[in-house]
Amino acid sequence: MDEPTPTRRTVLRTGAALAVAATGVSVAGAAAAQNGNGREFGRVYANGELWRTTVVRVLDERPDPEDRLYFLHDGQQAIVANGDVSDDQLSPFVSESAPGDQDWNGGKWVTYSAEVTDVDAFNDDAPVASDEDVLDADYIDTEEGTTDFGPPEYFICPLTGRA
């Protein structure tokens, strides 16, 4: 049975959750970051830089072309929500590319789970800010797909400038 197309409310909830997780703000503590016009945004690392982003919409199918987005977590929550993680890690999201790269596809994301299995080793390298950092770390297990507490599997979320 086909799943229904996400409603505007579902997309906005997903965007708010992404923004809260991406800015490293605990759900219990505060609102998401905002830009000058009051729109909520999240943050994504790409090529060692922190970028601003806003979720545009959730997709039902894998985009083509696509960009990979690694969601760093500890198996239970976004890695930035883990109280033992270095304050240098400002986002749990890491992209394989960014605007200006030849392989950038505009933020048409396919999510990859990136589970941190050793927080101390992770902290030694923080911030983990590029896809090479994620893929080269022997304490991060990656696989395509998302978690029950992570972002949607497929969505559009352009990078809108450096944070």
XYZ file of N, CA and C in Angstrom:
489
model
N 0.851 -1.186 0.000
C 0.000 0.000 0.000
C 0.887 1.235 0.000
N 0.592 2.182 -0.858
C 1.371 3.416 -0.926
C 1.092 4.273 0.290
N 2.172 4.884 0.814
C 1.997 5.792 1.936
C 1.508 7.136 1.400
N 0.693 7.852 2.181
C 0.186 9.145 1.726
C 1.312 10.173 1.637
N 1.107 11.152 0.777
C 2.054 12.251 0.649
C 2.067 13.035 1.952
N 3.258 13.381 2.467
C 3.320 14.116 3.736
C 2.563 15.449 3.651
N 1.868 15.771 4.721
C 1.160 17.040 4.779
C 2.131 18.166 5.101
N 1.691 19.384 4.916
C 2.520 20.549 5.251
C 2.914 20.501 6.722
N 1.986 20.097 7.596
C 2.258 20.001 9.024
C 3.367 18.981 9.301
N 3.319 17.829 8.613
C 4.353 16.804 8.787
C 5.708 17.342 8.364
N 5.744 18.029 7.239
C 7.008 18.593 6.751
C 7.537 19.634 7.723
N 6.661 20.484 8.243
C 7.096 21.507 9.188
C 7.589 20.882 10.490
N 6.916 19.845 10.972
C 7.379 19.158 12.178
C 8.751 18.534 11.948
N 8.910 17.893 10.787
C 10.199 17.282 10.456
C 11.275 18.355 10.385
N 10.958 19.483 9.760
C 11.918 20.582 9.660
C 12.292 21.131 11.022
N 11.306 21.270 11.896
C 11.595 21.772 13.243
C 12.462 20.785 14.008
N 12.167 19.492 13.871
C 12.985 18.478 14.549
C 14.409 18.489 14.024
N 14.561 18.607 12.709
C 15.894 18.681 12.116
C 16.619 19.927 12.603
N 15.918 21.035 12.653
C 16.556 22.276 13.088
C 17.025 22.173 14.538
N 16.185 21.606 15.402
C 16.574 21.462 16.801
C 17.771 20.531 16.925
N 17.714 19.385 16.255
C 18.824 18.429 16.333
C 20.081 19.007 15.715
N 19.946 19.670 14.592
C 21.112 20.165 13.867
C 21.818 21.303 14.589
N 21.113 22.061 15.376
C 21.767 23.151 16.086
C 22.319 22.713 17.427
N 22.082 21.457 17.769
C 22.625 20.938 19.022
C 21.876 21.418 20.244
N 20.672 21.891 20.074
C 19.878 22.393 21.186
C 19.025 21.244 21.705
N 19.015 21.021 23.005
C 18.195 19.930 23.542
C 16.723 20.306 23.429
N 15.898 19.289 23.223
C 14.463 19.520 23.094
C 13.917 20.126 24.380
N 14.497 19.779 25.504
C 14.002 20.285 26.780
C 14.367 21.741 27.004
N 15.347 22.245 26.261
C 15.913 23.512 26.643
C 15.596 24.753 25.861
N 15.389 24.695 24.552
C 15.304 25.949 23.818
C 14.721 25.758 22.439
N 14.570 26.869 21.736
C 14.061 26.845 20.364
C 15.204 26.701 19.379
N 14.858 26.439 18.132
C 15.867 26.329 17.074
C 16.445 27.705 16.768
N 17.599 27.700 16.133
C 18.219 28.956 15.724
C 17.348 29.636 14.678
N 17.461 30.943 14.589
C 16.678 31.679 13.597
C 17.575 32.659 12.880
N 17.192 32.920 11.609
C 17.908 33.958 10.884
C 17.148 35.271 11.035
N 17.558 36.311 10.349
C 16.993 37.638 10.524
C 15.507 37.743 10.256
N 14.942 36.877 9.387
C 13.521 36.987 9.083
C 12.659 36.034 9.921
N 13.249 35.380 10.934
C 12.490 34.541 11.838
C 12.310 33.106 11.398
N 12.818 32.721 10.220
C 12.700 31.327 9.766
C 13.659 30.439 10.534
N 13.184 29.243 10.899
C 14.043 28.284 11.570
C 14.986 27.645 10.558
N 16.164 27.306 11.018
C 17.115 26.621 10.152
C 17.964 25.680 10.977
N 18.569 24.747 10.297
C 19.471 23.816 10.938
C 20.876 24.069 10.451
N 21.777 23.162 10.825
C 23.172 23.282 10.411
C 23.676 21.937 9.935
N 24.540 21.980 8.933
C 25.130 20.791 8.329
C 26.598 21.081 8.080
N 27.462 20.140 8.459
C 28.874 20.254 8.093
C 29.067 19.739 6.677
N 29.913 20.417 5.918
C 30.305 19.969 4.584
C 31.707 20.496 4.313
N 32.617 19.607 3.952
C 33.996 19.983 3.629
C 34.662 20.779 4.751
N 34.337 20.449 5.999
C 34.948 21.105 7.143
C 34.319 22.424 7.536
N 33.298 22.850 6.819
C 32.608 24.118 7.101
C 31.203 23.834 7.623
N 30.693 24.729 8.453
C 29.327 24.619 8.953
C 28.433 25.496 8.085
N 27.337 24.906 7.578
C 26.406 25.592 6.687
C 25.031 25.692 7.332
N 24.278 26.747 6.963
C 22.870 26.880 7.353
C 22.020 26.114 6.349
N 20.837 25.679 6.803
C 19.928 24.959 5.922
C 18.501 25.070 6.416
N 17.559 24.864 5.518
C 16.142 24.836 5.857
C 15.501 23.690 5.099
N 14.750 22.833 5.794
C 14.061 21.725 5.135
C 12.958 22.292 4.248
N 12.966 21.884 2.981
C 11.945 22.328 2.039
C 10.801 21.322 1.981
N 11.157 20.035 1.796
C 10.105 19.016 1.781
C 10.697 17.615 1.914
N 9.855 16.721 2.422
C 10.184 15.305 2.528
C 9.815 14.662 1.198
N 10.638 13.725 0.737
C 10.398 13.035 -0.525
C 9.931 11.610 -0.274
N 9.085 11.092 -1.159
C 8.603 9.715 -1.064
C 9.591 8.724 -1.674
N 10.403 9.204 -2.609
C 11.327 8.330 -3.326
C 12.737 8.892 -3.271
N 13.691 8.020 -3.524
C 15.094 8.407 -3.576
C 15.275 9.441 -4.699
N 15.907 10.574 -4.397
C 16.120 11.583 -5.441
C 17.210 11.146 -6.422
N 17.138 11.666 -7.630
C 18.156 11.404 -8.643
C 18.328 12.679 -9.446
N 19.452 13.364 -9.314
C 20.653 13.029 -8.561
C 20.440 13.235 -7.059
N 21.415 12.798 -6.265
C 21.284 12.843 -4.813
C 22.569 13.328 -4.159
N 22.430 13.740 -2.903
C 23.556 14.068 -2.033
C 23.440 13.164 -0.809
N 24.571 12.709 -0.282
C 24.570 11.880 0.928
C 24.654 12.776 2.158
N 23.834 12.439 3.154
C 23.854 13.143 4.424
C 24.039 12.115 5.531
N 25.121 12.248 6.287
C 25.407 11.336 7.388
C 24.839 11.922 8.673
N 24.000 11.130 9.353
C 23.392 11.534 10.612
C 24.149 10.853 11.741
N 24.956 11.642 12.483
C 25.765 11.132 13.585
C 24.908 10.970 14.835
N 24.959 9.765 15.409
C 24.165 9.483 16.597
C 24.881 8.439 17.448
N 24.385 8.245 18.662
C 24.994 7.268 19.575
C 24.162 6.003 19.724
N 23.185 5.816 18.841
C 22.300 4.662 18.903
C 20.974 4.958 19.568
N 20.907 6.104 20.274
C 19.681 6.477 20.971
C 19.211 7.896 20.659
N 20.154 8.753 20.270
C 19.836 10.160 20.029
C 20.921 10.770 19.143
N 20.640 11.947 18.617
C 21.661 12.665 17.841
C 22.895 12.839 18.708
N 24.069 12.708 18.131
C 25.309 12.735 18.908
C 25.451 14.039 19.704
N 24.960 15.137 19.178
C 25.088 16.405 19.891
C 24.192 16.472 21.126
N 23.223 15.562 21.250
C 22.368 15.513 22.436
C 22.997 14.675 23.551
N 24.082 13.973 23.255
C 24.793 13.171 24.249
C 25.622 14.116 25.113
N 25.380 14.120 26.408
C 26.040 15.049 27.318
C 27.547 14.897 27.399
N 28.081 13.756 26.945
C 29.528 13.527 26.992
C 30.260 14.006 25.742
N 29.535 14.526 24.765
C 30.146 14.927 23.496
C 30.704 16.342 23.588
N 31.848 16.538 22.955
C 32.531 17.825 22.927
C 31.636 18.933 22.388
N 31.726 20.096 22.990
C 30.989 21.266 22.509
C 31.476 21.720 21.138
N 32.601 21.183 20.659
C 33.108 21.531 19.332
C 32.265 20.927 18.219
N 31.441 19.932 18.522
C 30.589 19.287 17.513
C 29.268 20.043 17.477
N 29.120 20.943 16.521
C 27.973 21.844 16.473
C 26.790 21.293 15.697
N 26.941 20.141 15.034
C 25.856 19.547 14.276
C 26.047 18.043 14.183
N 24.938 17.278 14.174
C 25.051 15.844 13.959
C 24.988 15.464 12.478
N 24.936 16.461 11.588
C 24.773 16.201 10.159
C 26.036 16.557 9.396
N 26.462 15.632 8.506
C 27.653 15.841 7.689
C 27.306 15.470 6.252
N 27.579 16.382 5.333
C 27.299 16.172 3.910
C 28.553 15.741 3.165
N 28.337 15.035 2.067
C 29.448 14.635 1.219
C 29.922 15.782 0.318
N 29.107 16.809 0.148
C 29.477 17.914 -0.738
C 28.737 19.178 -0.322
N 29.089 20.282 -0.989
C 28.507 21.579 -0.657
C 28.395 22.416 -1.929
N 27.655 23.528 -1.865
C 27.574 24.401 -3.022
C 28.977 24.771 -3.518
N 29.150 24.731 -4.819
C 30.437 25.019 -5.434
C 31.208 23.764 -5.803
N 30.871 22.629 -5.175
C 31.500 21.354 -5.530
C 30.872 20.828 -6.819
N 31.667 20.147 -7.625
C 31.172 19.598 -8.879
C 30.059 18.567 -8.652
N 30.128 17.832 -7.531
C 29.135 16.792 -7.268
C 27.960 17.258 -6.404
N 27.821 18.561 -6.172
C 26.712 19.101 -5.372
C 25.429 19.039 -6.187
N 24.358 18.509 -5.588
C 23.073 18.351 -6.276
C 21.952 19.154 -5.629
N 22.297 20.175 -4.885
C 21.303 21.089 -4.349
C 20.673 20.690 -3.031
N 21.202 19.675 -2.362
C 20.626 19.259 -1.081
C 19.449 18.334 -1.244
N 19.520 17.449 -2.213
C 18.512 16.392 -2.399
C 19.061 15.170 -1.667
N 18.703 15.058 -0.376
C 19.401 14.159 0.521
C 18.891 12.731 0.532
N 19.857 11.819 0.658
C 19.634 10.432 1.057
C 20.373 10.306 2.381
N 19.654 9.916 3.430
C 20.223 9.856 4.771
C 20.969 8.545 5.006
N 22.117 8.665 5.658
C 22.914 7.519 6.084
C 23.078 7.582 7.595
N 22.771 6.483 8.253
C 22.981 6.367 9.689
C 24.480 6.287 9.942
N 24.984 7.071 10.882
C 26.406 7.072 11.247
C 26.493 6.968 12.766
N 26.521 5.731 13.256
C 26.510 5.497 14.696
C 27.912 5.581 15.284
N 28.059 6.467 16.271
C 29.324 6.639 16.987
C 29.385 5.585 18.080
N 30.388 4.706 18.009
C 30.508 3.607 18.969
C 31.510 3.893 20.083
N 32.301 4.974 19.953
C 33.282 5.349 20.971
C 33.298 6.870 21.091
N 32.572 7.396 22.071
C 32.429 8.848 22.234
C 33.774 9.504 22.547
N 34.636 8.859 23.328
C 35.941 9.451 23.645
C 36.782 9.645 22.386
N 36.818 8.637 21.518
C 37.563 8.762 20.259
C 36.932 9.838 19.375
N 35.603 9.893 19.375
C 34.886 10.915 18.617
C 35.295 12.311 19.104
N 35.335 12.495 20.420
C 35.708 13.785 20.986
C 37.139 14.178 20.630
N 38.031 13.204 20.532
C 39.414 13.498 20.144
C 39.486 14.114 18.754
N 38.524 13.769 17.897
C 38.518 14.268 16.516
C 37.552 15.434 16.300
N 36.710 15.745 17.261
C 35.662 16.763 17.080
C 36.255 18.115 16.709
N 35.607 18.818 15.789
C 34.376 18.409 15.140
C 34.627 17.435 13.987
N 33.725 16.482 13.855
C 33.712 15.590 12.696
C 32.906 16.336 11.648
N 33.599 16.874 10.633
C 32.999 17.913 9.797
C 33.100 17.665 8.293
N 33.482 16.459 7.882
C 33.517 16.134 6.452
C 33.171 14.666 6.277
N 32.784 14.298 5.063
C 32.462 12.894 4.841
C 33.688 12.010 5.021
N 34.873 12.541 4.730
C 36.090 11.765 4.968
C 36.265 11.473 6.464
N 35.973 12.484 7.314
C 36.037 12.279 8.762
C 35.128 11.132 9.189
N 33.915 11.110 8.643
C 32.936 10.080 8.998
C 33.398 8.713 8.501
N 33.752 8.635 7.222
C 34.057 7.347 6.605
C 35.395 6.766 7.056
N 36.338 7.614 7.461
C 37.653 7.133 7.880
C 37.714 6.739 9.358
N 36.718 7.128 10.136
C 36.735 6.850 11.578
C 36.326 5.406 11.843
N 37.170 4.673 12.546
C 36.836 3.280 12.847
C 35.824 3.160 13.991
N 35.461 4.267 14.616
C 34.466 4.278 15.688
C 33.105 4.782 15.214
N 32.928 4.914 13.888
C 31.639 5.308 13.320
C 31.211 4.229 12.335
N 30.056 3.614 12.592
C 29.488 2.601 11.708
C 28.429 3.265 10.837
N 28.591 3.187 9.523
C 27.640 3.826 8.612
C 26.860 2.785 7.816
N 25.618 3.133 7.541
C 24.796 2.336 6.646
C 23.694 3.220 6.096
N 23.271 2.903 4.878
C 22.202 3.689 4.277
C 20.924 3.497 5.066
N 20.181 4.577 5.214
C 18.924 4.543 5.949
C 19.018 5.428 7.175
N 17.902 5.624 7.801
C 17.840 6.513 8.951
C 17.472 5.723 10.202
N 17.336 6.417 11.302
C 16.951 5.818 12.575
C 15.540 6.265 12.922
N 14.967 5.682 13.964
C 13.624 6.089 14.402
C 13.615 7.526 14.908
N 14.764 8.044 15.324
C 14.846 9.376 15.917
C 15.588 10.363 15.018
N 15.908 9.973 13.809
C 16.673 10.830 12.911
C 15.812 11.496 11.854
N 16.475 12.111 10.890
C 15.757 12.798 9.812
C 15.086 11.782 8.890
N 14.219 12.254 7.995
C 13.608 11.340 7.023
C 14.678 10.719 6.116
N 14.320 9.642 5.460
C 15.275 8.947 4.593
C 15.627 9.784 3.361
N 14.617 10.446 2.783
C 14.824 11.276 1.594
C 14.140 12.626 1.810
N 14.852 13.710 1.531
C 14.245 15.035 1.655
C 15.087 16.067 0.923
N 14.508 17.236 0.709
C 15.213 18.349 0.074
C 15.472 19.402 1.140
N 16.740 19.826 1.225
C 17.151 20.748 2.264
C 18.418 21.452 1.777
N 18.288 22.531 0.997
C 19.486 23.178 0.443
C 20.353 23.835 1.511
N 21.628 23.916 1.245
C 22.538 24.663 2.117
C 22.466 26.110 1.669
N 22.188 27.018 2.605
C 21.836 28.388 2.240
C 22.910 29.417 2.607
N 24.061 28.974 2.989
C 25.144 29.878 3.331
C 25.907 29.356 4.538
N 27.100 29.852 4.715
C 27.906 29.387 5.839
C 27.337 29.919 7.146
N 27.349 29.066 8.157
C 26.780 29.435 9.460
C 27.770 30.287 10.255
